[in-house]
Structure formats: C-alpha cells, structure tokens
C-alpha cells in the first residue's frame, strides 16, 4: 500500500513495498540509503553546510577513542597482544562470509563481474588514482606506521623479506575480500533482477548501504550483519593503533623526557585527535571525510613518500643506504631496488600527486592538502635558522648525517662504525659522516 513518508524534512513517496523511494527532488533512493544518510548521519547537502553535531555518531566516536587509549596506553607490547586477535578475527569472518556467499543463488554472477576485466577502464586516470589510493590506505606508506612499528624490531630483522611478504599478503587479502563482497552482491542482484553493475557501488556506500542491504536478504541476516560490522570495527581499530603509535614514537624520540610519562602523552594525543575528529561527527561530516580521502591519501601521502625517497636515496645516498641495509640484514641490496627507488617510484609519485592537485576541490581542497604537510617545511626552516654559516653551508650541513646518526644501541653503533671503516669500496668513510 502506497503512503507518504516524511524523512529529513523531505516528502518521500514509497512506490513499491520497501524497495525504493522518490525524494522531493525527483531522484530515486532506497530505504537503506535513506536510513544511512538522512536518519543516521542527517547528512547536509554539501560541505559548505557543516551543520550541528550528530550525537549518536559523536558518542560512537567517543567510545572508539576510549577503546583505543585503553589498548595502547601500556605501550607497543600490549598493542601486539591485542592485534593478534583484531587481525586474525577478520580473517575468520571473511572465511565464514566467503563460504556463505558462494553458496547463495546468483553468487557466481557477482564473482564473474568481479574477476572479468574491463580493459577500457585502464584508459581512465581516475581508475589509476583510485588504485593508488587503495594501496596507500591499505599498505600505509608515508603515514609513519610502517616505520614506527619497524623501529621495535630487532636490529638484524629481515626487513627485505617482510617488504615482500606484507604487500603480497595485503593484496591477497584485498582480492579475497573482493570475492566475499561480490558473491553477496551477485546474490542481491539475482534477487532484485538487476545487473550486478547496478548493485555495486563505490565509497562508504558499499560497506554501509549496499552490502548490508544484500545481507538483509540472506538467511539469518542479523547474525551476518553483526558479524560483518564487528569485523569492520576491528579493522578500523587496528588502523588507529598503528597510526597513533607512530605519532607517539615520534614524540618520545624527539623528547626523551616524555618516556616516563607515556600514558599521559598517549592520553593527550588521543584527546587532541578526538577533538580534531569532531568535525566528522557533524551533519557535513561525510563531506569532510570525502575531502580528506581525496586530498590526503592521494596527494599528500605520495608527496611525503617522495620526500622520503629524496632523503634516503639522494641526500643520504644509495651507497650509504646499501651499506646500512647490508650491515643490518647481512645481504647486499640489489641494483634493481636502487633503480626502482631512484627513478621509477619518483615518477609515479609525481604523476599521482599532480593528478590529485589538478582536481583539488577549490580552496578547501588546497588547504587540506597543504595543512597535512606544512609541518615538513616548517621543521626544515627551523633547522636552517639554528645552523651557522651561509645559507648554502646551512643546507649542506642539514643534508648529511650528523654526529648522532647511527644505531641507538652502543654495541651495534661500535660495530657499525667498524663496518663503515672497512667499506672503502663503497666510499663510505667516517670523515664523510662527521662521526
């Protein structure tokens, strides 16, 4: 029976059961879309209308930050124990959802849609930009998390092996998750009598609208829905652990006095980050998140990675870097790695950054892109002011290792100096390092 519904100050006409709606502007939407955007988020028309705080979202954010603080306040060892569960549990859920998904009618329609390539899409720059965004988000280069976590490894840890295994496992997990998602989307498309391409959506809508709507058609929908969202929660919490621990590691390394007050520093860090996140709890919060996604992950992160390449390969130098890696791992660094790092990776990063900044969303996009990296030139200028000599001399002084550079452990530092003295063929001398 048709009836008039009033949602979010709009008149909505239900046209058939609970399958779709006409909104007041003439567009068609679904009940799941209406609930997520209008009832739950109370989403504003655009980013210029931030609106008030959406209190259910705000308190959910508070709970997340409290959980994060309680998990990381005791240091990286407690985080490691918690991560054993929060990392492995999503794999259990993915396996269960995969088994359930492939047994549903129509699942193979979704899987075929997923694995059959559309080569024409490769001509679109946005496809490559989206792929780069996915890699920067999932692998985490340029965010500090990888470096922060790696700093807790043993000195002679086999980093090269991990550098290969981690991307392979990450990509494999993403591909596996794609089978989980598209098997259920194929089932939903089969039930609705529409092509899979009309069911599949991008962005937050896939996780919070499309996939839950498909799950609601499955037997025992509440069980699968709860399991799915618990998995998403753990994945998000894991990301927060790593990112915040990277910030804390940087603060403690720069200010050694903070080591005795780690819990207080952790609390202050979480409080500051929570305060900054409140804008995402407003009616325009989803627009803000979209702005951050578009200009931090795909523009600023490649820029940071590019600066890291310059610091490691062009300032510190490939010979020094190769010698250090050989000293730490016991294996020489192949020339292929140096060629890729010095020439191929910088070109890719420049193209990605230029493409993103070209499409910056006006002043807001440029502000987001600049604010997230402005601390880098500020810190560099500060070092130049503290140095002595002419401008060229100051730049040269700050573009080479100082007396403090080297392993933190005294024993390893002594062995490292001895290795440098013996490494005459690679032209790394103690007088060049100012040690």
XYZ file of C-alpha atoms in Angstrom:
435
model
C 0.000 0.000 0.000
C 1.452 3.350 -1.040
C 1.884 6.036 1.602
C 3.627 9.361 2.242
C 6.718 9.333 4.493
C 8.462 12.355 5.999
C 12.208 11.874 6.454
C 14.822 14.561 6.989
C 12.446 17.407 6.179
C 11.675 15.896 2.738
C 8.485 14.364 1.363
C 9.198 10.819 0.186
C 6.781 8.591 -1.676
C 7.117 4.849 -1.198
C 6.343 3.303 -4.572
C 6.600 -0.438 -4.011
C 6.861 -2.184 -0.663
C 10.099 -1.047 0.858
C 12.250 -1.275 -2.264
C 12.619 2.330 -3.450
C 11.556 5.914 -2.876
C 11.054 9.092 -4.850
C 12.600 12.040 -2.990
C 11.312 15.587 -3.217
C 13.950 16.448 -5.838
C 12.754 13.659 -8.133
C 15.594 11.174 -7.596
C 15.087 7.538 -6.634
C 16.653 6.184 -3.478
C 16.414 3.089 -1.289
C 15.350 2.625 2.339
C 18.923 1.689 3.282
C 20.256 4.851 1.656
C 17.633 6.977 3.396
C 18.413 5.441 6.770
C 22.172 5.840 6.438
C 22.339 9.359 5.013
C 19.201 11.012 6.361
C 18.312 9.197 9.571
C 21.716 8.153 10.927
C 24.067 10.849 9.581
C 21.470 13.591 8.937
C 23.723 14.442 6.005
C 23.796 18.054 4.794
C 23.580 18.943 1.069
C 27.287 19.833 0.708
C 30.438 20.684 2.634
C 29.507 24.360 2.933
C 26.744 23.318 5.343
C 28.596 21.663 8.225
C 25.537 21.756 10.483
C 25.370 20.570 14.073
C 26.846 17.548 15.786
C 25.070 14.240 15.170
C 25.091 12.932 18.727
C 24.806 9.171 18.078
C 27.837 9.414 15.796
C 29.644 11.633 18.311
C 29.213 9.195 21.199
C 30.254 6.300 18.984
C 33.407 8.259 18.226
C 33.996 8.796 21.953
C 33.691 5.059 22.629
C 36.171 4.270 19.845
C 38.770 6.672 21.219
C 38.347 5.369 24.760
C 38.934 1.828 23.497
C 41.986 2.968 21.527
C 43.500 4.686 24.562
C 42.931 1.707 26.831
C 44.569 -0.590 24.279
C 47.700 1.478 23.589
C 48.339 3.233 26.915
C 50.639 0.421 28.092
C 52.871 0.582 25.051
C 53.557 -1.422 21.938
C 53.729 -4.767 23.765
C 50.083 -4.536 24.827
C 49.156 -3.438 21.305
C 50.903 -6.509 19.897
C 48.880 -8.843 22.096
C 45.594 -7.169 21.153
C 46.440 -7.151 17.454
C 46.791 -10.929 17.478
C 43.014 -11.062 17.919
C 41.917 -7.966 15.990
C 43.929 -9.049 12.930
C 43.072 -12.750 12.938
C 39.357 -12.313 13.706
C 38.609 -10.530 10.380
C 40.151 -13.485 8.523
C 37.797 -15.835 10.356
C 34.847 -13.608 9.449
C 35.960 -13.303 5.820
C 36.207 -17.075 5.586
C 32.726 -17.540 7.045
C 31.241 -14.862 4.769
C 33.012 -16.344 1.754
C 31.661 -19.846 2.427
C 28.173 -18.466 2.975
C 28.372 -16.130 -0.006
C 29.432 -18.645 -2.649
C 26.604 -20.978 -1.638
C 23.936 -18.338 -2.332
C 21.992 -18.396 -5.614
C 23.385 -15.919 -8.120
C 26.712 -15.607 -6.292
C 28.698 -16.570 -9.384
C 27.205 -13.660 -11.312
C 28.872 -11.318 -8.857
C 32.141 -13.260 -8.879
C 32.306 -13.208 -12.685
C 31.575 -9.480 -12.651
C 34.472 -9.117 -10.211
C 37.122 -11.181 -11.995
C 36.352 -10.415 -15.658
C 38.384 -7.305 -16.579
C 37.059 -4.293 -18.450
C 40.221 -3.216 -20.278
C 38.660 0.059 -21.340
C 38.738 1.262 -17.738
C 42.556 1.313 -17.840
C 42.374 4.389 -20.079
C 40.779 6.428 -17.296
C 43.210 8.276 -14.983
C 40.704 8.072 -12.138
C 40.971 4.280 -12.112
C 44.717 4.502 -11.546
C 44.225 7.202 -8.930
C 41.712 5.028 -7.079
C 44.118 2.089 -7.218
C 46.895 4.254 -5.786
C 44.588 5.464 -3.022
C 43.759 1.883 -2.111
C 47.448 0.966 -1.912
C 48.359 3.975 0.213
C 45.492 3.270 2.589
C 45.961 -0.475 2.881
C 49.770 -0.695 2.941
C 50.287 2.573 4.819
C 53.464 4.022 3.213
C 54.020 7.661 4.096
C 51.768 7.520 7.161
C 54.588 6.681 9.578
C 53.006 3.488 10.842
C 55.336 1.122 8.993
C 58.452 2.964 10.150
C 57.109 3.296 13.690
C 56.292 -0.399 14.018
C 59.523 -1.463 12.308
C 61.541 0.505 14.866
C 60.510 -2.041 17.514
C 62.000 -4.952 15.567
C 65.358 -6.486 16.354
C 68.290 -4.694 14.745
C 69.105 -7.565 12.369
C 65.472 -8.260 11.471
C 64.981 -9.474 7.877
C 63.260 -6.346 6.575
C 63.649 -7.220 2.900
C 61.702 -10.424 3.402
C 58.903 -8.579 5.190
C 58.886 -5.913 2.476
C 57.879 -8.619 0.006
C 55.581 -10.697 2.218
C 53.488 -7.807 3.587
C 52.386 -6.389 0.183
C 51.638 -9.906 -1.088
C 49.528 -10.763 1.966
C 47.812 -7.371 1.827
C 46.957 -7.677 -1.865
C 45.856 -11.276 -1.408
C 43.548 -10.265 1.428
C 42.046 -7.464 -0.673
C 41.410 -9.857 -3.571
C 39.894 -12.404 -1.205
C 37.651 -9.756 0.348
C 36.508 -8.883 -3.169
C 35.234 -12.436 -3.645
C 33.395 -12.151 -0.312
C 31.714 -8.888 -1.276
C 30.826 -9.652 -4.880
C 29.446 -13.102 -4.149
C 26.850 -11.465 -1.898
C 26.265 -8.630 -4.378
C 25.644 -11.224 -7.089
C 23.044 -12.819 -4.841
C 21.402 -9.434 -4.236
C 21.374 -8.655 -7.956
C 19.836 -12.048 -8.700
C 17.112 -11.484 -6.114
C 16.393 -7.971 -7.389
C 16.501 -8.911 -11.068
C 19.058 -6.229 -11.977
C 22.645 -6.397 -13.329
C 25.440 -6.639 -10.771
C 26.860 -3.344 -12.019
C 23.749 -1.544 -10.773
C 24.106 -3.073 -7.317
C 27.843 -2.462 -6.819
C 28.706 0.994 -5.509
C 31.922 2.737 -4.508
C 32.943 4.537 -1.347
C 31.310 4.256 2.087
C 28.034 3.281 0.459
C 29.387 -0.181 -0.363
C 30.127 -1.043 3.274
C 27.250 0.786 4.937
C 24.434 0.611 2.381
C 24.863 -1.864 -0.472
C 26.452 -4.804 1.356
C 24.150 -4.595 4.419
C 21.154 -4.414 2.079
C 22.374 -7.577 0.361
C 23.000 -9.288 3.708
C 19.430 -8.490 4.764
C 18.220 -10.839 2.004
C 20.257 -13.769 3.363
C 19.010 -16.326 5.888
C 19.809 -15.211 9.477
C 20.506 -11.642 8.307
C 21.028 -10.211 11.800
C 23.813 -12.687 12.568
C 25.700 -11.947 9.372
C 25.173 -8.191 9.659
C 26.517 -8.066 13.222
C 29.487 -10.251 12.273
C 30.283 -8.040 9.285
C 30.194 -4.776 11.235
C 32.234 -6.208 14.113
C 34.860 -7.124 11.531
C 34.820 -3.569 10.139
C 35.200 -2.207 13.669
C 38.297 -4.302 14.335
C 39.836 -3.302 11.010
C 39.330 0.371 11.826
C 40.688 -0.010 15.355
C 43.811 -1.735 14.009
C 44.487 1.206 11.701
C 44.143 3.643 14.594
C 46.561 1.613 16.739
C 49.320 1.802 14.155
C 48.824 5.467 13.242
C 48.724 6.733 16.824
C 51.661 4.572 17.897
C 53.667 6.172 15.069
C 52.860 9.635 16.442
C 53.772 8.593 19.978
C 57.060 7.062 18.824
C 58.000 10.311 17.094
C 57.170 12.407 20.158
C 59.108 10.139 22.515
C 62.137 10.011 20.201
C 62.246 13.798 19.852
C 61.545 14.482 23.548
C 63.143 11.707 25.642
C 61.690 13.196 28.841
C 58.256 12.033 27.672
C 59.238 8.371 28.045
C 58.493 8.437 31.761
C 55.040 9.896 31.100
C 53.948 7.671 28.231
C 50.371 7.243 29.490
C 49.894 10.997 29.862
C 51.324 11.675 26.398
C 49.083 8.946 24.973
C 46.030 10.478 26.654
C 46.839 13.973 25.373
C 47.442 12.650 21.853
C 44.144 10.753 21.806
C 42.316 13.791 23.216
C 43.757 16.124 20.570
C 42.988 13.719 17.722
C 39.487 13.139 19.068
C 38.904 16.898 19.177
C 40.025 17.207 15.561
C 37.704 14.370 14.543
C 34.572 16.034 15.943
C 34.037 17.889 12.664
C 33.493 14.481 11.064
C 30.633 13.887 13.534
C 28.601 16.784 12.156
C 25.889 16.764 9.507
C 28.527 17.632 6.914
C 30.996 15.107 8.311
C 30.776 12.684 5.396
C 31.679 15.510 3.005
C 34.712 16.314 5.180
C 35.772 12.663 5.123
C 35.443 12.653 1.338
C 37.637 15.750 1.151
C 40.280 14.122 3.344
C 40.158 10.932 1.284
C 40.635 12.823 -1.953
C 43.455 15.131 -0.893
C 45.346 13.433 1.928
C 45.545 9.823 0.762
C 46.050 10.517 -2.923
C 48.014 13.796 -2.862
C 49.800 14.378 0.429
C 50.801 10.786 1.124
C 52.588 10.379 -2.246
C 54.251 13.733 -1.581
C 55.530 12.508 1.788
C 56.746 9.284 0.177
C 58.561 11.355 -2.439
C 60.326 13.369 0.258
C 61.334 10.127 1.967
C 62.819 8.904 -1.329
C 64.765 12.162 -1.687
C 66.054 11.935 1.884
C 67.106 8.290 1.637
C 68.371 7.991 -1.959
C 69.515 11.477 -2.923
C 70.529 13.099 0.375
C 71.792 10.162 2.410
C 72.902 8.409 -0.757
C 72.421 4.960 -2.315
C 75.871 3.727 -1.230
C 75.336 4.576 2.415
C 71.835 3.134 2.334
C 73.057 -0.077 0.699
C 75.841 -0.419 3.258
C 73.426 0.082 6.156
C 70.974 -2.485 4.808
C 73.798 -4.966 4.290
C 75.036 -4.371 7.845
C 71.535 -4.897 9.282
C 70.353 -7.831 7.174
C 73.620 -9.475 6.133
C 72.586 -9.337 2.476
C 73.540 -6.783 -0.189
C 70.846 -4.614 -1.705
C 70.217 -5.497 -5.345
C 70.735 -2.855 -8.028
C 67.166 -3.362 -9.202
C 65.850 -1.962 -5.906
C 68.001 1.151 -6.266
C 66.900 1.712 -9.869
C 63.231 1.364 -8.920
C 63.556 3.628 -5.876
C 65.644 6.325 -7.589
C 63.917 6.612 -10.958
C 60.642 4.701 -11.334
C 58.968 5.349 -7.978
C 59.566 9.158 -8.021
C 57.989 9.455 -11.480
C 54.919 7.510 -10.349
C 54.597 9.635 -7.200
C 54.888 12.891 -9.155
C 52.178 11.811 -11.605
C 49.814 10.764 -8.805
C 50.372 13.982 -6.844
C 49.983 16.214 -9.908
C 46.761 14.481 -10.945
C 45.284 14.878 -7.476
C 46.256 18.527 -7.025
C 44.911 19.309 -10.502
C 41.457 18.294 -9.323
C 41.740 19.911 -5.879
C 38.276 20.928 -4.677
C 38.874 24.686 -4.568
C 40.344 26.458 -1.523
C 39.133 23.725 0.834
C 40.987 21.036 -1.095
C 44.195 23.058 -1.267
C 44.020 23.843 2.455
C 43.610 20.169 3.329
C 46.460 19.228 1.002
C 48.821 21.847 2.443
C 47.948 21.657 6.142
C 48.786 17.971 6.359
C 52.351 18.507 5.033
C 53.131 22.080 6.114
C 54.969 20.797 9.199
C 57.745 19.405 6.961
C 58.979 22.746 5.520
C 58.415 24.436 8.896
C 60.729 21.920 10.570
C 63.297 22.326 7.781
C 63.263 26.125 8.128
C 63.671 25.781 11.882
C 66.797 23.649 11.396
C 68.243 26.188 8.954
C 67.775 29.022 11.458
C 69.522 27.008 14.183
C 72.509 26.258 11.948
C 75.517 28.518 11.397
C 77.175 29.842 8.252
C 75.848 30.981 4.906
C 72.586 29.654 3.510
C 74.400 27.146 1.282
C 76.534 25.971 4.196
C 73.443 25.541 6.373
C 71.695 23.491 3.699
C 74.761 21.282 3.244
C 75.089 20.788 6.990
C 71.490 19.636 7.320
C 71.631 17.401 4.244
C 74.179 14.979 5.668
C 74.229 12.695 8.721
C 75.261 14.414 11.942
C 77.238 13.078 14.888
C 74.154 11.477 16.401
C 73.357 9.394 13.318
C 73.684 5.653 13.692
C 72.310 2.720 15.686
C 70.967 3.681 19.111
C 72.404 0.599 20.792
C 76.045 1.349 21.835
C 77.315 -2.109 20.886
C 75.672 -2.007 17.469
C 76.927 1.527 16.959
C 80.507 0.412 17.573
C 80.141 -2.467 15.097
C 78.513 -0.144 12.576
C 81.421 2.302 12.744
C 83.850 -0.569 12.257
C 81.880 -1.767 9.228
C 81.963 1.713 7.715
C 85.734 1.921 8.131
C 86.147 -1.383 6.279
C 83.756 -0.444 3.494
C 86.196 1.564 1.402
C 84.910 0.166 -1.867
C 81.529 1.822 -1.270
C 83.158 5.149 -0.464
C 81.571 5.479 2.971
C 84.154 6.998 5.296
C 83.767 8.209 8.865
C 85.021 11.647 7.883
C 82.184 11.930 5.340
C 79.667 11.049 8.035
C 81.196 13.508 10.537
C 81.430 10.774 13.169
